[in-house]
PDB file of C-alpha atoms in Angstrom:
ATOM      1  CA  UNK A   1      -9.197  25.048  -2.843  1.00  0.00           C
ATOM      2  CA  UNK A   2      -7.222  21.672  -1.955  1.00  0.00           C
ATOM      3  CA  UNK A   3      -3.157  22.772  -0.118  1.00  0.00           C
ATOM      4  CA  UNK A   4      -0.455  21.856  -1.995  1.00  0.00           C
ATOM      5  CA  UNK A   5      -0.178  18.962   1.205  1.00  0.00           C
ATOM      6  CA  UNK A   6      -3.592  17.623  -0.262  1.00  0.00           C
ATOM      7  CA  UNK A   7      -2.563  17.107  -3.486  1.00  0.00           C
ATOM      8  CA  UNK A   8       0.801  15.607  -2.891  1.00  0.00           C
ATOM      9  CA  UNK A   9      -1.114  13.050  -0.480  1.00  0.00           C
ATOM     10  CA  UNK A  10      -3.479  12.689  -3.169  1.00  0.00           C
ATOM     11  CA  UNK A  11      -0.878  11.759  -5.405  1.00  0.00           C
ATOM     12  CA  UNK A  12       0.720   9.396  -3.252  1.00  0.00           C
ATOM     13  CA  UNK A  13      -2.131   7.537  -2.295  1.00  0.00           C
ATOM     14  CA  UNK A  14      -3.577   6.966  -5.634  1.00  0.00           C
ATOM     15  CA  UNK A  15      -0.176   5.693  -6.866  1.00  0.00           C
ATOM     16  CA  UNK A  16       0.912   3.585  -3.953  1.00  0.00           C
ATOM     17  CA  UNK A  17      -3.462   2.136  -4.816  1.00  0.00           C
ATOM     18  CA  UNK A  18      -2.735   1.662  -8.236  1.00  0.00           C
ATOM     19  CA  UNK A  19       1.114  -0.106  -7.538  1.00  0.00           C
ATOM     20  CA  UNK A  20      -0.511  -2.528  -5.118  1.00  0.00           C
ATOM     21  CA  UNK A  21      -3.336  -3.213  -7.058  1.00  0.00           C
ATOM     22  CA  UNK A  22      -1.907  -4.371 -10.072  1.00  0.00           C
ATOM     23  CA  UNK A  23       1.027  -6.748  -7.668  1.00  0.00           C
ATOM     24  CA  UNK A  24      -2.276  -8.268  -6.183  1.00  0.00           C
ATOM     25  CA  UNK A  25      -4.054  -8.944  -9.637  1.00  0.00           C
ATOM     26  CA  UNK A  26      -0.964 -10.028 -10.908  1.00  0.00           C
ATOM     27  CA  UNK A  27      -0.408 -13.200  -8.033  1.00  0.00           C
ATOM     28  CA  UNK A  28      -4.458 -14.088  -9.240  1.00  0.00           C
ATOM     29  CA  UNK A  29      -4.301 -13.909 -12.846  1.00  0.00           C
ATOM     30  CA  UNK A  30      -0.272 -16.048 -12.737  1.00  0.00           C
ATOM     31  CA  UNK A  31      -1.733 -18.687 -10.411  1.00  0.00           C
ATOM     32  CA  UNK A  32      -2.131 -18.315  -6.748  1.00  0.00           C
ATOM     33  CA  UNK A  33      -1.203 -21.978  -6.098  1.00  0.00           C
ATOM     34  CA  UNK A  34       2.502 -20.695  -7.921  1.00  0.00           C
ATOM     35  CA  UNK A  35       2.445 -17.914  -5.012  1.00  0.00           C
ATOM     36  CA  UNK A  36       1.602 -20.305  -2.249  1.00  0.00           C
ATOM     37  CA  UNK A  37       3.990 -22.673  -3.220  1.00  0.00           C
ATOM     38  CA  UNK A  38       6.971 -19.701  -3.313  1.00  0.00           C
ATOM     39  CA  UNK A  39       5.385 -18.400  -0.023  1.00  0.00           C
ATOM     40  CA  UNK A  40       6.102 -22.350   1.433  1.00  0.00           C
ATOM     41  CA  UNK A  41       9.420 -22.527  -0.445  1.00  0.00           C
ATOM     42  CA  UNK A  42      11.035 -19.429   1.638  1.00  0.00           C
ATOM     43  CA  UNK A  43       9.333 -20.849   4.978  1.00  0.00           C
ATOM     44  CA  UNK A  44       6.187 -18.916   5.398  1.00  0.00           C
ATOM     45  CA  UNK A  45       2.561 -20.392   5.533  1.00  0.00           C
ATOM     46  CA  UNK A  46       0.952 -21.004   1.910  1.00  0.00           C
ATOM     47  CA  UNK A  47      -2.194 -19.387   2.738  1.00  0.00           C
ATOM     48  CA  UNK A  48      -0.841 -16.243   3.888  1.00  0.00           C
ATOM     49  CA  UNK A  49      -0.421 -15.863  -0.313  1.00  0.00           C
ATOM     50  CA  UNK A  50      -4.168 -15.772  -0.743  1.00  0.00           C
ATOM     51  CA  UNK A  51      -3.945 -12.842   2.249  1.00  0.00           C
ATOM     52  CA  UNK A  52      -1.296 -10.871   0.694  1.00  0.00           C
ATOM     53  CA  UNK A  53      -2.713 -11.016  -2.474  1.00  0.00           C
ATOM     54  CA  UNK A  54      -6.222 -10.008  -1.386  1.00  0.00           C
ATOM     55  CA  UNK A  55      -4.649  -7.316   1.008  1.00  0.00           C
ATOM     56  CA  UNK A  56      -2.761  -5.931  -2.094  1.00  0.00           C
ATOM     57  CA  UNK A  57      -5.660  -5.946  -4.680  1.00  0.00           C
ATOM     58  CA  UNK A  58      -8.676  -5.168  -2.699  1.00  0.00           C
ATOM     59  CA  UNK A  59      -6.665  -2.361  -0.261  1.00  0.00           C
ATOM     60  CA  UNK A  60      -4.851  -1.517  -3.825  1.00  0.00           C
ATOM     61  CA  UNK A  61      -8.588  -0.242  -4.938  1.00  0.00           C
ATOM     62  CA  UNK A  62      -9.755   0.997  -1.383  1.00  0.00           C
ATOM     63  CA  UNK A  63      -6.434   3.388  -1.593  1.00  0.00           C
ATOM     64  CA  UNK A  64      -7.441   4.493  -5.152  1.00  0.00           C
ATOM     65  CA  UNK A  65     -11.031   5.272  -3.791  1.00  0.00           C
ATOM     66  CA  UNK A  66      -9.529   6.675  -0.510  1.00  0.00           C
ATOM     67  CA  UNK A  67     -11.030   4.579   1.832  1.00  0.00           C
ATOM     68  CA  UNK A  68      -9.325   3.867   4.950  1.00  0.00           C
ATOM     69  CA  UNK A  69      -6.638   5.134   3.967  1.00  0.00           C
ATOM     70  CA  UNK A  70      -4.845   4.975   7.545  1.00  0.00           C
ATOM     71  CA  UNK A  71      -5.691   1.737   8.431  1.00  0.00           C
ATOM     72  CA  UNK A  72      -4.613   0.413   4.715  1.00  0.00           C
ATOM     73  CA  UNK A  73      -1.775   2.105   4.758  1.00  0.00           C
ATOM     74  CA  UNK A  74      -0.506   0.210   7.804  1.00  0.00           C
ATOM     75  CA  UNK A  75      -1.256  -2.916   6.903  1.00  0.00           C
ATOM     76  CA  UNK A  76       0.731  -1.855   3.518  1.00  0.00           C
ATOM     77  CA  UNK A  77       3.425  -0.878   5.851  1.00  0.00           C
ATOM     78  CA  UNK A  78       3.730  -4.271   7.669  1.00  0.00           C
ATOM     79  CA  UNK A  79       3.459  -5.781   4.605  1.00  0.00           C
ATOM     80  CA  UNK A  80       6.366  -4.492   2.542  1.00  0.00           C
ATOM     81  CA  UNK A  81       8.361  -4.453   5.946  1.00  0.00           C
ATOM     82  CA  UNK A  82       8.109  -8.526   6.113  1.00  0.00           C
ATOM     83  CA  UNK A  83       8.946  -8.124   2.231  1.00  0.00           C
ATOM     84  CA  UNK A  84      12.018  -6.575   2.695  1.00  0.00           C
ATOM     85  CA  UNK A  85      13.138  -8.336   6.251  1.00  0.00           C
ATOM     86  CA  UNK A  86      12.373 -12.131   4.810  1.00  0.00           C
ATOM     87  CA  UNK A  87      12.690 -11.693   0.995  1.00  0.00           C
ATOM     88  CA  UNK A  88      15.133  -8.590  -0.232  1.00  0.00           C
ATOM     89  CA  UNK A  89      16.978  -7.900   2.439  1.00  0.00           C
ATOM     90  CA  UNK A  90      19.642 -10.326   1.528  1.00  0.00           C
ATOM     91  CA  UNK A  91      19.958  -9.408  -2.280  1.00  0.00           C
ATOM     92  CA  UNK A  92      20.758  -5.931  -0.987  1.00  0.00           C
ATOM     93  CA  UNK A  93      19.092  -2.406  -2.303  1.00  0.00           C
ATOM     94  CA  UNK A  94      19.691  -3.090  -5.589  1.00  0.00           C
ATOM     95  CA  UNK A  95      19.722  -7.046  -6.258  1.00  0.00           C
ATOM     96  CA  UNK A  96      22.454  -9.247  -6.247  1.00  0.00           C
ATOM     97  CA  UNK A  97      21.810 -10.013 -10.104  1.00  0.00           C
ATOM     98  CA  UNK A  98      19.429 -12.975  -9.765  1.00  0.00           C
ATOM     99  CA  UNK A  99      16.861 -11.060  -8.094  1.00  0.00           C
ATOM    100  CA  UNK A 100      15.513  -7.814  -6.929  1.00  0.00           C
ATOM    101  CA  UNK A 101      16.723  -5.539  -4.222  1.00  0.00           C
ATOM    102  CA  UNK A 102      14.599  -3.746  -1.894  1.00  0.00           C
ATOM    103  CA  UNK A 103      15.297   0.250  -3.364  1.00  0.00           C
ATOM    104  CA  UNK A 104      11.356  -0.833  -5.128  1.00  0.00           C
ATOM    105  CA  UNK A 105      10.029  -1.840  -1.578  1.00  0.00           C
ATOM    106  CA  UNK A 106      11.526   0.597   0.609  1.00  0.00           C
ATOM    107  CA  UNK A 107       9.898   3.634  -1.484  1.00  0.00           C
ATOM    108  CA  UNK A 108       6.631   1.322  -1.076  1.00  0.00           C
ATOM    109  CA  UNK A 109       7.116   1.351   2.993  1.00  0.00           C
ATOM    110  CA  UNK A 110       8.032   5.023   3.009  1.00  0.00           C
ATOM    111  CA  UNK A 111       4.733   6.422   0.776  1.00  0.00           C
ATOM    112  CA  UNK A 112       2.497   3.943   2.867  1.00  0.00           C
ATOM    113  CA  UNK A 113       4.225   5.265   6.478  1.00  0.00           C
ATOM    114  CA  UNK A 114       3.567   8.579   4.979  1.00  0.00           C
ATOM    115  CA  UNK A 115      -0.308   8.206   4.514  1.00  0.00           C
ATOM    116  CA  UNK A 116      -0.483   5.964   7.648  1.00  0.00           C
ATOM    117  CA  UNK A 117       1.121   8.930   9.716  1.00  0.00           C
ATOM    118  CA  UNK A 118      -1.040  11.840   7.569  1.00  0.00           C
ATOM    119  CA  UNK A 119      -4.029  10.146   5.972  1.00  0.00           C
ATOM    120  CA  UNK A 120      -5.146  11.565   2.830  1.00  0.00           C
ATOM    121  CA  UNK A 121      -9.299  12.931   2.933  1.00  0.00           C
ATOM    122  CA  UNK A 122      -8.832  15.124  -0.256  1.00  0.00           C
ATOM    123  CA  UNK A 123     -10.923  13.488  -3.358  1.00  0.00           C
ATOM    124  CA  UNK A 124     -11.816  10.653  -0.866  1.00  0.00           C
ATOM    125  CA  UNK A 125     -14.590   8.247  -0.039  1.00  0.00           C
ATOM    126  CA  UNK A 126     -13.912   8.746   3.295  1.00  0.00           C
ATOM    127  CA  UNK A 127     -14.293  12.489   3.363  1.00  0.00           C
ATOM    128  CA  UNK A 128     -17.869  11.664   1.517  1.00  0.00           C
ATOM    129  CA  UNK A 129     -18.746   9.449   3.847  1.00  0.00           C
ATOM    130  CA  UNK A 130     -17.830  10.869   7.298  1.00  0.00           C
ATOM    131  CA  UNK A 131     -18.937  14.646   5.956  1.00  0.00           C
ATOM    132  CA  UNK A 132     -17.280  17.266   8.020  1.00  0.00           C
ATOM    133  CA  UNK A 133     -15.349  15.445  10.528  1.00  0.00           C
ATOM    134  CA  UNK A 134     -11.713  15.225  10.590  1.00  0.00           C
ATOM    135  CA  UNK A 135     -11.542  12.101  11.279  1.00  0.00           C
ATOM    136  CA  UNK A 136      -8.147  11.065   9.150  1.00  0.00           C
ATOM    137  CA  UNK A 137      -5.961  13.907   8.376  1.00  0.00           C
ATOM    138  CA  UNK A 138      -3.901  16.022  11.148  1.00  0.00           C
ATOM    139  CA  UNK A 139      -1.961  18.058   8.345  1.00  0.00           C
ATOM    140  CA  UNK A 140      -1.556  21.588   8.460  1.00  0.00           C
ATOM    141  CA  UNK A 141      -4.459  23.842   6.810  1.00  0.00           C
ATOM    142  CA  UNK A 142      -2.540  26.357   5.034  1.00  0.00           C
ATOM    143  CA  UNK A 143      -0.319  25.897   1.680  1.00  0.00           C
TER     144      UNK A 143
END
């Protein structure tokens, strides 16, 4: 039977999947030219739009399916780190009334540092693939 631990990582990995997921379909299906061109307008490269939202969709579903979850993680991590350093930061934790804060973000960095410290093998591809070894979870054993 899964530990308490196992579930909880569970949990956060397949919500922190589906949250990114659903960002990254989001920039496809409202125009990725209208992300690259608000990528350009705050001073960062327009292509790096097609990156993020490929990062976010395809590691959104690759979360979900818990595959790679460390290395994923991370990059989720780095990601909503930049986010909040370049974009939020300024508008403060809760938005400045024109736009967003970073409380959203933050919680985003926290539950991706959390599964890029810990992993998460329970109901994973990963623990399908790679039978028997722990190869991605360091967590204690017991409940």
């Amino acid at each position: 039977m899964a530990s308490k631990y196992e579930w909880s990582a569970l949990i956060l990995r397949v919500v922190l999947g589906i949250a990114f997921f659903v960002h990254g379909l989001t920039k496809f299906q409202g125009g990725i030219e209208n992300i690259t061109g608000w990528f350009e307008s705050i001073g960062l490269p327009g292509f790096l739009a097609h990156g993020v939202a490929f990062l976010e969709t395809v590691g959104g579903i690759a979360l979900i399916a818990g595959l790679g979850t460390k290395i994923i993680s991370t990059l989720f991590a780095l990601l909503m780190a930049g986010a909040i350093l370049k974009v939020k930061l300024a508008a403060g934790f809760l938005g400045d009334g024109q736009s967003a804060g970073y409380e959203l973000d933050l919680a985003f960095l926290a539950m991706a540092v959390s599964l890029a410290i810990t992993g998460s093998k329970f109901c994973s591809l990963d623990r399908l693939i790679f039978k028997g070894r722990d190869y991605n979870n360091d967590a204690p054993k017991s409940a």
